[in-house]
Amino acid sequence: MKLLKASVWIMAIIGVFLVIGSLCAAFGIWDSYHRSIFFIVAIVVFTIVLIICLVRCKFSLKKLGFYICHTGVLVIIVCSIVSALTLKETSFAIPVDPDSFYGEVQQNDGAFMEFGYYISVASFDVEKYDAEYCLYNSKTDFVEKNIVIETVSQNRNGIYDMGEYGTVSAVELKKDGEYVKYYTLENGYVLVKNEEIDKNYTAVFQIYDEGEIKKAELGVNKPYTYKGWKFYLMGYDTEGMQYVNLYVKNDPANIPFAVGMWMTIVGTFIECFLLIKPKGRDRL
Amino acid sequence: MTVLEVFATVICIIAVCSYFSAGVAFIFKKQKLAYILSAVGWVANLGIFVKNWYINGYPPFASMYQVLSDISLLFVILMVVIIRFRADMKWLSPYFCFGAMLPLVGTLFMDRNMHWTLAPALRSPYFVPHVFSYVLSYALCVVAFLVLVIGYIKRREWDIYEEASCVILRIAFPFMVCGMLLGALWADQVWGNYWTWDIKEVWSLITVVAYLCYFHARRVKKMKKASGVFAVLGFFALIFTFLCVNVLPNVAGSLHTYT
């Protein structure tokens, strides 16, 4: 009972600290609140309480959920410590050129980071959404006053439907396969194209190691891991598409961290759902 | 206003009125009528969901408007499931109906972005389970909060209300944890870090911590009476996470600005 009480207190303290810290960060007063000694001490105390709870609790199948989720939380905490101590990471830009291979990249502090093999980006592709247009009363309204009547998107039938202002098909808005910047409707209203939005982008990533070239697709939600290094596609040169921005990390705690999270999820489900017992007859 | 926008508004109003009438019918013990009205409301609500999916071409869990419409859709399903499992909680039906009505009323007063372009980062297998888990837990937390408040006002049957609220939160909580941690797993896939101390992440953690305090305090004899305070604080944290975080200053750098 004392441990439970202690856990409530320590969690409440952590909660209050996070509220204050996050609000301070939001107002630009204190950005690194989560690195403060107070927060670290609170997490250490929380971890100690958690370990004592796990050790003292006698094992039974009924407490399976308790064990799994509490161990999961412990794994997460340990992994975050390991990660903080061992993580190697950097962001860099790399040219889109199948023949330019790099075996090391320079970090922000000037030091070089070696992968143990060579990397390159062979090609890069961006998929865009169908263009969105803004509807204006006239060209004067667009140029001088910028009064937008509405923003119009293409519907699934390939039509830009502006209700009372009329309709226009996507085919009419395209010239040489590209959406035109301006389009004047028969009734004099003007459509002006908005900046096109990315739907997705991917790169063909190459690794030269032990005399052979391996190819892999890098995407926004598709990192690629090779010999402990995990590569992420973060962005690209929007002007000329000459280079892409990559982020790379080497984190030994990466997979155990995920295991800890899944343990917490599964354990919480077991713990919470086992305690709900079916009952009959309405009580009120 | 296009035909589709008019249609969306009309079915939304039908759903709101049906849910409200169903809630009233449940209070006056007109069970059959209440179930029919709930079903009508749910079908209209489903119409909004299908319309959002059809227009955008992806599961509608991206914008605030879409998510609020989804939350409403879940109340009636949850009501049926909970009543089937716990017949002693049939009396909670009106709370689910009024709970279903609230988010939809909200959508009537907001920009209902008919077409919402999905950012590349949101194109992930984690997208639907992450948002769905949160939506489900939020819907249940709304009901749990309403039950707790009404129980506090009524006083006489406090124990029954408090227990019902706890049962609902027990169902909600694993989904909330699941939503948060799936978000972390997704963040590692897309941004390269499980946790970045982004304001939305921190507030989702605060919400989880508040509910954790509630569950733990409820098991301590001396704290049981006060444990409801944590549930209420948890709900306020939830509302802040969902609606208010994005209006804070310095939030432009947040990784969650498109939500």
XYZ file of C-alpha atoms in Angstrom:
543
model
C 0.000 0.000 0.000
C 2.876 2.335 0.823
C 4.421 1.618 -2.570
C 1.154 2.388 -4.321
C 0.921 5.642 -2.432
C 4.509 6.468 -3.341
C 3.816 5.680 -6.994
C 0.822 8.016 -7.014
C 2.873 10.796 -5.480
C 5.827 10.419 -7.811
C 3.617 10.198 -10.886
C 1.657 13.247 -9.759
C 4.926 15.162 -9.279
C 6.124 14.120 -12.738
C 2.758 15.118 -14.208
C 2.792 18.563 -12.579
C 6.401 19.077 -13.650
C 5.549 18.191 -17.253
C 2.609 20.622 -17.237
C 4.781 23.475 -15.970
C 7.744 22.551 -18.163
C 5.757 22.160 -21.377
C 3.929 25.453 -20.837
C 7.233 27.203 -20.126
C 8.632 25.712 -23.345
C 5.553 26.802 -25.277
C 6.068 30.382 -24.085
C 9.792 30.185 -24.852
C 10.872 30.495 -21.205
C 12.439 27.060 -20.606
C 13.087 24.723 -23.527
C 15.192 22.050 -21.874
C 12.940 21.294 -18.894
C 13.134 17.537 -19.596
C 16.910 17.649 -19.097
C 16.699 19.392 -15.733
C 18.130 17.687 -12.680
C 14.728 17.797 -10.960
C 13.077 15.818 -13.752
C 15.917 13.301 -13.921
C 15.748 12.742 -10.149
C 11.964 12.290 -10.374
C 12.399 9.682 -13.112
C 15.074 7.887 -11.070
C 12.753 7.746 -8.036
C 9.911 6.553 -10.287
C 12.173 3.802 -11.679
C 13.200 2.690 -8.192
C 9.540 2.493 -7.089
C 8.748 0.560 -10.272
C 11.543 -1.967 -9.660
C 10.527 -2.482 -6.009
C 6.913 -3.032 -7.127
C 8.030 -5.649 -9.637
C 10.299 -7.429 -7.167
C 7.819 -7.455 -4.277
C 4.830 -8.610 -6.280
C 4.467 -12.392 -5.970
C 3.993 -14.032 -9.315
C 0.592 -15.338 -10.322
C -1.086 -15.679 -13.708
C -3.669 -13.111 -12.618
C -0.871 -10.563 -12.447
C 0.500 -11.334 -15.886
C -0.715 -8.005 -17.282
C 0.842 -6.151 -14.366
C 4.194 -7.833 -14.959
C 4.243 -7.300 -18.700
C 3.260 -3.624 -18.684
C 5.459 -2.632 -15.734
C 8.441 -4.484 -17.215
C 7.690 -2.778 -20.527
C 7.875 0.649 -18.873
C 11.149 -0.347 -17.227
C 12.570 -1.497 -20.581
C 11.570 1.851 -22.116
C 13.339 3.790 -19.348
C 16.506 1.653 -19.565
C 16.546 1.935 -23.372
C 16.184 5.703 -23.234
C 19.220 5.859 -20.930
C 21.232 3.530 -23.200
C 20.131 5.534 -26.216
C 21.139 8.837 -24.607
C 24.603 7.442 -23.873
C 25.364 5.585 -27.098
C 23.356 7.218 -29.891
C 25.300 8.372 -32.946
C 23.282 10.530 -35.313
C 23.553 13.262 -37.903
C 21.634 14.940 -40.699
C 23.184 15.724 -44.052
C 22.435 16.527 -47.672
C 23.613 14.162 -50.418
C 23.548 14.805 -54.193
C 21.236 12.757 -56.386
C 23.934 11.040 -58.433
C 24.281 7.271 -58.909
C 28.050 7.567 -59.265
C 28.896 9.687 -56.186
C 29.528 7.406 -53.208
C 30.317 8.651 -49.700
C 31.849 6.616 -46.873
C 31.669 9.312 -44.210
C 29.672 12.461 -43.474
C 30.549 15.567 -41.542
C 28.552 16.260 -38.378
C 27.488 19.656 -37.054
C 30.540 19.818 -34.783
C 32.862 19.257 -37.753
C 33.806 15.689 -36.852
C 33.396 12.922 -39.457
C 31.128 9.925 -39.038
C 32.107 6.726 -40.844
C 29.611 4.040 -41.846
C 32.061 1.281 -42.771
C 30.720 1.247 -46.336
C 29.786 3.730 -49.080
C 26.389 5.263 -49.803
C 24.805 7.184 -52.676
C 21.371 8.277 -53.903
C 20.804 6.978 -57.430
C 17.501 8.699 -58.165
C 14.716 10.679 -56.581
C 11.030 11.031 -57.368
C 8.253 13.311 -56.077
C 4.562 12.607 -56.459
C 2.303 15.672 -56.242
C -1.382 16.079 -55.451
C -3.722 17.366 -58.123
C -3.456 21.144 -58.145
C -5.683 23.236 -55.881
C -7.004 26.554 -57.175
C -8.227 29.746 -55.540
C -11.283 31.362 -57.067
C -11.225 35.167 -57.465
C -13.860 37.613 -58.690
C -11.434 39.029 -61.241
C -7.721 39.306 -61.923
C -7.760 42.696 -60.143
C -9.123 41.017 -57.012
C -6.219 38.587 -57.139
C -3.427 41.059 -57.882
C -4.529 44.069 -55.812
C -6.893 42.902 -53.078
C -6.215 39.170 -52.814
C -9.864 38.462 -51.927
C -10.359 34.708 -52.291
C -13.936 33.544 -52.822
C -13.067 29.907 -52.158
C -10.380 27.259 -52.547
C -11.297 24.567 -55.034
C -10.004 20.995 -55.209
C -10.513 18.411 -57.880
C -13.251 15.886 -57.093
C -13.015 12.185 -57.871
C -14.600 12.710 -61.301
C -11.787 15.051 -62.327
C -13.967 18.158 -61.996
C -13.352 21.427 -60.103
C -16.850 22.174 -58.794
C -17.366 25.774 -57.648
C -21.128 25.499 -57.065
C -22.884 28.643 -58.244
C -19.686 29.871 -59.931
C -19.582 26.949 -62.353
C -17.395 23.921 -63.025
C -14.261 23.211 -64.987
C -12.625 19.874 -65.779
C -9.019 19.026 -64.906
C -8.347 18.358 -68.586
C -9.220 21.974 -69.414
C -6.848 23.218 -66.717
C -3.886 21.256 -68.091
C -1.503 22.371 -70.783
C 1.268 20.000 -71.892
C 0.466 17.770 -68.917
C 0.977 20.607 -66.389
C -1.700 22.547 -64.526
C -1.893 26.151 -65.777
C -1.180 28.959 -63.304
C -4.240 31.086 -64.256
C -7.553 30.170 -65.821
C -10.388 32.553 -66.651
C -13.878 31.090 -66.505
C -16.563 31.989 -69.058
C -18.318 34.167 -66.454
C -15.141 36.226 -65.879
C -14.114 34.653 -62.576
C -10.454 33.707 -62.291
C -8.812 30.545 -60.977
C -5.251 30.885 -59.650
C -3.206 27.783 -58.909
C -1.894 27.275 -55.375
C 1.543 25.889 -54.770
C 1.447 22.167 -55.525
C 1.580 19.918 -52.467
C 3.743 16.798 -52.114
C 1.846 13.545 -51.908
C 4.891 11.401 -51.422
C 8.568 11.244 -52.286
C 11.026 8.382 -52.580
C 14.688 7.881 -53.383
C 16.662 4.917 -54.653
C 19.423 4.444 -52.122
C 22.634 2.567 -52.969
C 25.147 0.921 -50.697
C 28.566 -0.178 -51.907
C 29.941 -2.777 -49.547
C 32.342 -5.684 -49.967
C 32.566 -5.211 -53.708
C 28.881 -5.179 -54.490
C 26.132 -2.571 -54.805
C 22.877 -3.051 -52.910
C 19.810 -0.977 -53.796
C 16.927 -0.045 -51.496
C 14.001 2.345 -51.620
C 14.008 5.152 -49.069
C 10.695 6.846 -48.385
C 9.124 9.254 -45.910
C 7.820 6.407 -43.780
C 10.336 3.918 -45.046
C 13.778 4.077 -43.410
C 16.450 1.574 -44.379
C 18.743 -0.192 -41.926
C 22.134 -1.605 -42.883
C 24.775 -2.860 -40.465
C 23.397 -0.907 -37.511
C 22.895 2.380 -39.370
C 19.313 3.464 -40.005
C 18.842 5.939 -42.876
C 15.829 8.242 -43.149
C 14.677 10.382 -46.060
C 13.806 13.730 -44.455
C 13.445 16.171 -47.345
C 14.830 17.354 -50.640
C 15.985 20.349 -52.633
C 12.615 21.797 -53.642
C 14.169 24.193 -56.169
C 16.157 21.901 -58.417
C 15.857 18.415 -56.884
C 19.663 18.197 -57.022
C 20.080 16.727 -53.527
C 18.093 15.011 -50.757
C 18.269 15.445 -46.989
C 19.009 12.309 -45.024
C 19.124 11.582 -41.320
C 21.157 8.654 -40.065
C 21.452 7.098 -36.644
C 23.138 4.208 -34.952
C 21.193 3.330 -31.816
C 21.725 -0.061 -30.121
C 18.593 0.525 -28.032
C 16.329 1.088 -31.030
C 14.796 -2.397 -31.236
C 14.614 -3.117 -27.461
C 12.858 0.256 -27.139
C 10.148 -0.923 -29.537
C 9.902 -4.226 -27.640
C 9.348 -2.268 -24.401
C 6.558 -0.309 -26.018
C 4.784 -3.390 -27.312
C 5.110 -5.000 -23.878
C 3.523 -1.923 -22.305
C 0.652 -1.961 -24.802
C -0.066 -5.679 -24.446
C 0.371 -5.631 -20.662
C -1.961 -2.661 -20.233
C -4.671 -4.367 -22.278
C -4.381 -7.567 -20.246
C -4.248 -5.706 -16.935
C -7.214 -3.416 -17.610
C -9.471 -5.885 -19.376
C -8.964 -8.708 -16.875
C -10.316 -6.532 -14.087
C -13.646 -5.917 -15.831
C -16.021 -8.697 -14.879
C -19.332 -9.315 -16.678
C -22.416 -8.562 -14.581
C -26.170 -8.853 -15.179
C -29.186 -6.657 -14.358
C -29.285 -2.889 -14.692
C -28.231 -1.158 -11.469
C -30.059 2.145 -11.863
C -21.980 26.045 -50.932
C -21.685 22.941 -53.113
C -24.335 20.197 -53.118
C -21.966 17.979 -51.150
C -21.461 20.596 -48.435
C -25.244 21.032 -48.081
C -25.636 17.249 -47.919
C -22.906 17.016 -45.251
C -24.591 19.700 -43.135
C -28.032 18.088 -43.443
C -26.882 14.584 -42.418
C -24.879 16.094 -39.573
C -27.985 17.877 -38.257
C -30.025 14.670 -38.631
C -27.394 12.757 -36.630
C -27.247 15.426 -33.901
C -31.052 15.556 -33.524
C -31.335 11.758 -33.524
C -28.648 11.307 -30.873
C -30.227 13.983 -28.696
C -33.729 12.506 -29.042
C -32.341 9.022 -28.342
C -30.736 10.315 -25.145
C -34.013 11.880 -24.029
C -35.935 8.694 -24.928
C -33.505 6.626 -22.844
C -34.045 8.929 -19.869
C -37.824 8.478 -20.169
C -37.346 4.687 -20.463
C -38.672 4.526 -24.042
C -36.102 1.903 -24.908
C -37.364 0.809 -28.322
C -37.721 4.360 -29.618
C -34.341 5.241 -28.158
C -32.608 2.380 -29.959
C -34.290 3.295 -33.247
C -33.233 6.934 -32.891
C -29.693 5.903 -31.979
C -29.599 3.729 -35.083
C -30.858 6.600 -37.270
C -28.237 8.913 -35.797
C -25.528 6.333 -36.302
C -26.472 5.713 -39.938
C -26.407 9.480 -40.633
C -23.073 9.662 -38.814
C -21.797 6.774 -40.920
C -22.870 8.775 -43.967
C -20.504 11.580 -42.875
C -17.686 9.040 -42.420
C -18.275 7.473 -45.864
C -18.546 10.919 -47.471
C -15.224 11.996 -45.907
C -13.530 8.799 -47.033
C -14.990 9.031 -50.551
C -13.986 12.661 -51.104
C -10.466 12.309 -49.786
C -9.684 8.777 -50.906
C -8.099 7.771 -47.576
C -9.478 6.728 -44.157
C -10.756 10.009 -42.698
C -8.625 10.344 -39.573
C -6.509 13.370 -40.504
C -8.191 16.719 -39.855
C -9.929 17.880 -36.689
C -13.278 17.827 -38.512
C -12.782 14.246 -39.639
C -11.641 13.038 -36.219
C -14.558 14.682 -34.399
C -16.987 13.002 -36.804
C -15.262 9.656 -36.154
C -15.455 10.069 -32.373
C -19.237 10.488 -32.597
C -19.520 7.377 -34.711
C -17.945 5.240 -31.997
C -20.258 6.120 -29.086
C -23.229 4.002 -30.189
C -21.010 1.008 -31.030
C -19.328 1.267 -27.636
C -22.706 1.609 -25.934
C -23.947 -1.606 -27.565
C -20.717 -3.494 -26.755
C -20.586 -2.342 -23.132
C -24.262 -3.069 -22.493
C -23.865 -6.505 -24.050
C -20.931 -7.222 -21.751
C -22.185 -5.428 -18.649
C -25.995 -5.500 -18.541
C -25.845 -3.717 -15.166
C -24.645 -0.623 -16.992
C -27.617 -0.197 -19.313
C -28.451 3.026 -17.481
C -25.400 4.604 -19.097
C -27.090 4.660 -22.533
C -28.172 8.334 -22.419
C -24.602 9.378 -21.615
C -23.352 7.643 -24.749
C -26.078 9.307 -26.848
C -25.378 12.802 -25.513
C -21.670 12.086 -25.772
C -22.101 11.167 -29.454
C -23.933 14.416 -30.067
C -21.265 16.748 -28.650
C -18.426 16.306 -31.203
C -20.881 16.522 -34.092
C -22.282 19.799 -32.741
C -18.670 20.994 -32.709
C -18.217 20.103 -36.370
C -21.241 22.215 -37.316
C -19.393 25.342 -36.207
C -16.023 24.634 -37.752
C -14.425 24.756 -41.159
C -15.390 21.399 -42.591
C -12.464 21.164 -45.027
C -14.151 18.886 -47.502
C -10.867 18.018 -49.118
C -7.831 17.546 -46.900
C -4.519 16.678 -48.471
C -2.643 14.057 -46.516
C 0.965 15.051 -45.767
C 3.569 12.436 -46.843
C 4.388 11.761 -43.171
C 0.794 10.663 -42.564
C 0.958 7.986 -45.264
C 1.852 5.188 -42.890
C 0.379 1.896 -41.671
C 0.422 3.455 -38.187
C -1.890 6.302 -39.219
C -5.256 4.549 -38.778
C -4.492 2.449 -35.651
C -2.826 5.425 -33.917
C -5.721 7.804 -34.483
C -8.397 5.130 -34.072
C -7.034 4.106 -30.659
C -7.083 7.705 -29.523
C -10.536 8.374 -30.945
C -11.936 5.322 -29.186
C -10.336 6.192 -25.862
C -11.409 9.837 -26.094
C -15.018 8.844 -26.771
C -15.018 6.650 -23.674
C -13.294 9.278 -21.539
C -16.021 11.779 -22.452
C -18.677 9.343 -21.198
C -16.682 8.509 -18.055
C -16.340 12.208 -17.309
C -20.068 12.882 -17.812
C -20.942 9.949 -15.543
C -18.532 11.154 -12.855
C -19.879 14.706 -12.940
C -23.536 13.598 -12.812
C -22.657 11.182 -9.998
C -21.023 14.012 -8.076
C -24.095 16.217 -8.534
C -26.517 13.448 -7.518
C -24.360 12.312 -4.567
C -26.829 9.622 -3.375
C -25.717 6.925 -5.843
C -22.116 8.105 -5.985
C -20.609 4.602 -5.617
C -22.516 3.241 -8.602
C -21.552 6.221 -10.755
C -17.943 6.088 -9.639
C -17.659 2.378 -10.379
C -19.279 2.800 -13.797
C -16.899 5.620 -14.599
C -13.958 3.442 -13.555
C -15.097 0.520 -15.732
C -15.369 2.845 -18.738
C -11.933 4.293 -18.058
C -10.488 0.783 -17.758
C -11.667 0.127 -21.295
C -10.473 3.526 -22.514
C -7.033 3.540 -20.936
C -5.332 0.687 -22.867
C -6.434 2.319 -26.115
C -5.003 5.625 -24.952
C -1.656 3.984 -24.126
C -1.809 2.099 -27.415
C -2.467 5.356 -29.316
C 0.432 7.112 -27.617
C 2.949 4.305 -28.077
C 1.913 3.539 -31.651
C 2.519 7.228 -32.251
C 6.011 6.822 -30.799
C 6.715 3.779 -32.992
C 5.458 5.728 -35.993
C 7.637 8.716 -35.060
C 10.691 6.464 -35.163
C 9.745 5.335 -38.666
C 9.172 8.813 -40.003
C 11.338 11.222 -37.985
C 13.958 8.875 -36.573
C 13.066 9.338 -32.887
C 10.511 7.671 -30.683
C 10.100 10.737 -28.549
C 10.996 14.344 -29.320
C 9.363 16.210 -26.411
C 6.978 17.794 -28.882
C 4.222 19.643 -27.006
C 1.478 17.311 -28.263
C 3.498 14.270 -27.203
C 4.151 15.720 -23.759
C 0.483 16.518 -23.187
C -0.587 13.066 -24.287
C 1.869 11.728 -21.689
C 0.435 14.102 -19.061
C -3.049 12.720 -19.810
C -1.807 9.145 -19.426
C 0.006 10.019 -16.183
C -3.135 11.635 -14.748
C -5.212 8.533 -15.476
C -2.428 6.329 -14.099
C -2.585 8.335 -10.875
C -6.342 7.763 -10.838
C -6.061 3.981 -11.199
C -3.305 3.707 -8.611
C -4.928 6.112 -6.136
C -8.196 4.208 -6.404
C -6.430 1.184 -4.908
C -5.141 3.119 -1.891
C -7.801 3.246 0.819
C -6.976 6.748 1.990
C -6.776 8.065 -1.545
C -9.843 6.404 -3.052
C -12.183 9.283 -2.322
C -9.836 11.799 -3.881
C -8.991 9.610 -6.873
C -11.848 11.147 -8.865
C -9.870 14.392 -8.900
C -7.213 12.653 -11.017
C -9.886 11.390 -13.423
C -11.206 14.931 -13.831
C -7.690 16.331 -14.262
C -7.005 13.582 -16.793
C -10.057 14.622 -18.767
C -9.013 18.285 -18.756
C -5.537 17.241 -19.900
C -7.162 15.203 -22.662
C -9.217 18.184 -23.857
C -6.128 20.383 -23.706
C -4.120 17.835 -25.715
C -6.823 17.447 -28.325
C -8.048 21.008 -28.756
C -5.828 23.562 -27.061
C -2.206 22.541 -27.591
C -2.174 23.788 -31.187
C -3.112 27.332 -30.163
C -0.203 27.778 -27.773
C 2.557 30.180 -28.809
C 5.837 28.697 -30.106
C 3.911 25.719 -31.417
C 4.833 26.407 -35.048
C 7.833 24.121 -34.704
C 5.674 21.268 -33.453
C 5.721 18.074 -35.478
C 1.967 17.794 -34.957
C 0.869 21.089 -36.496
C -1.083 19.372 -39.265
C -3.375 17.583 -36.779
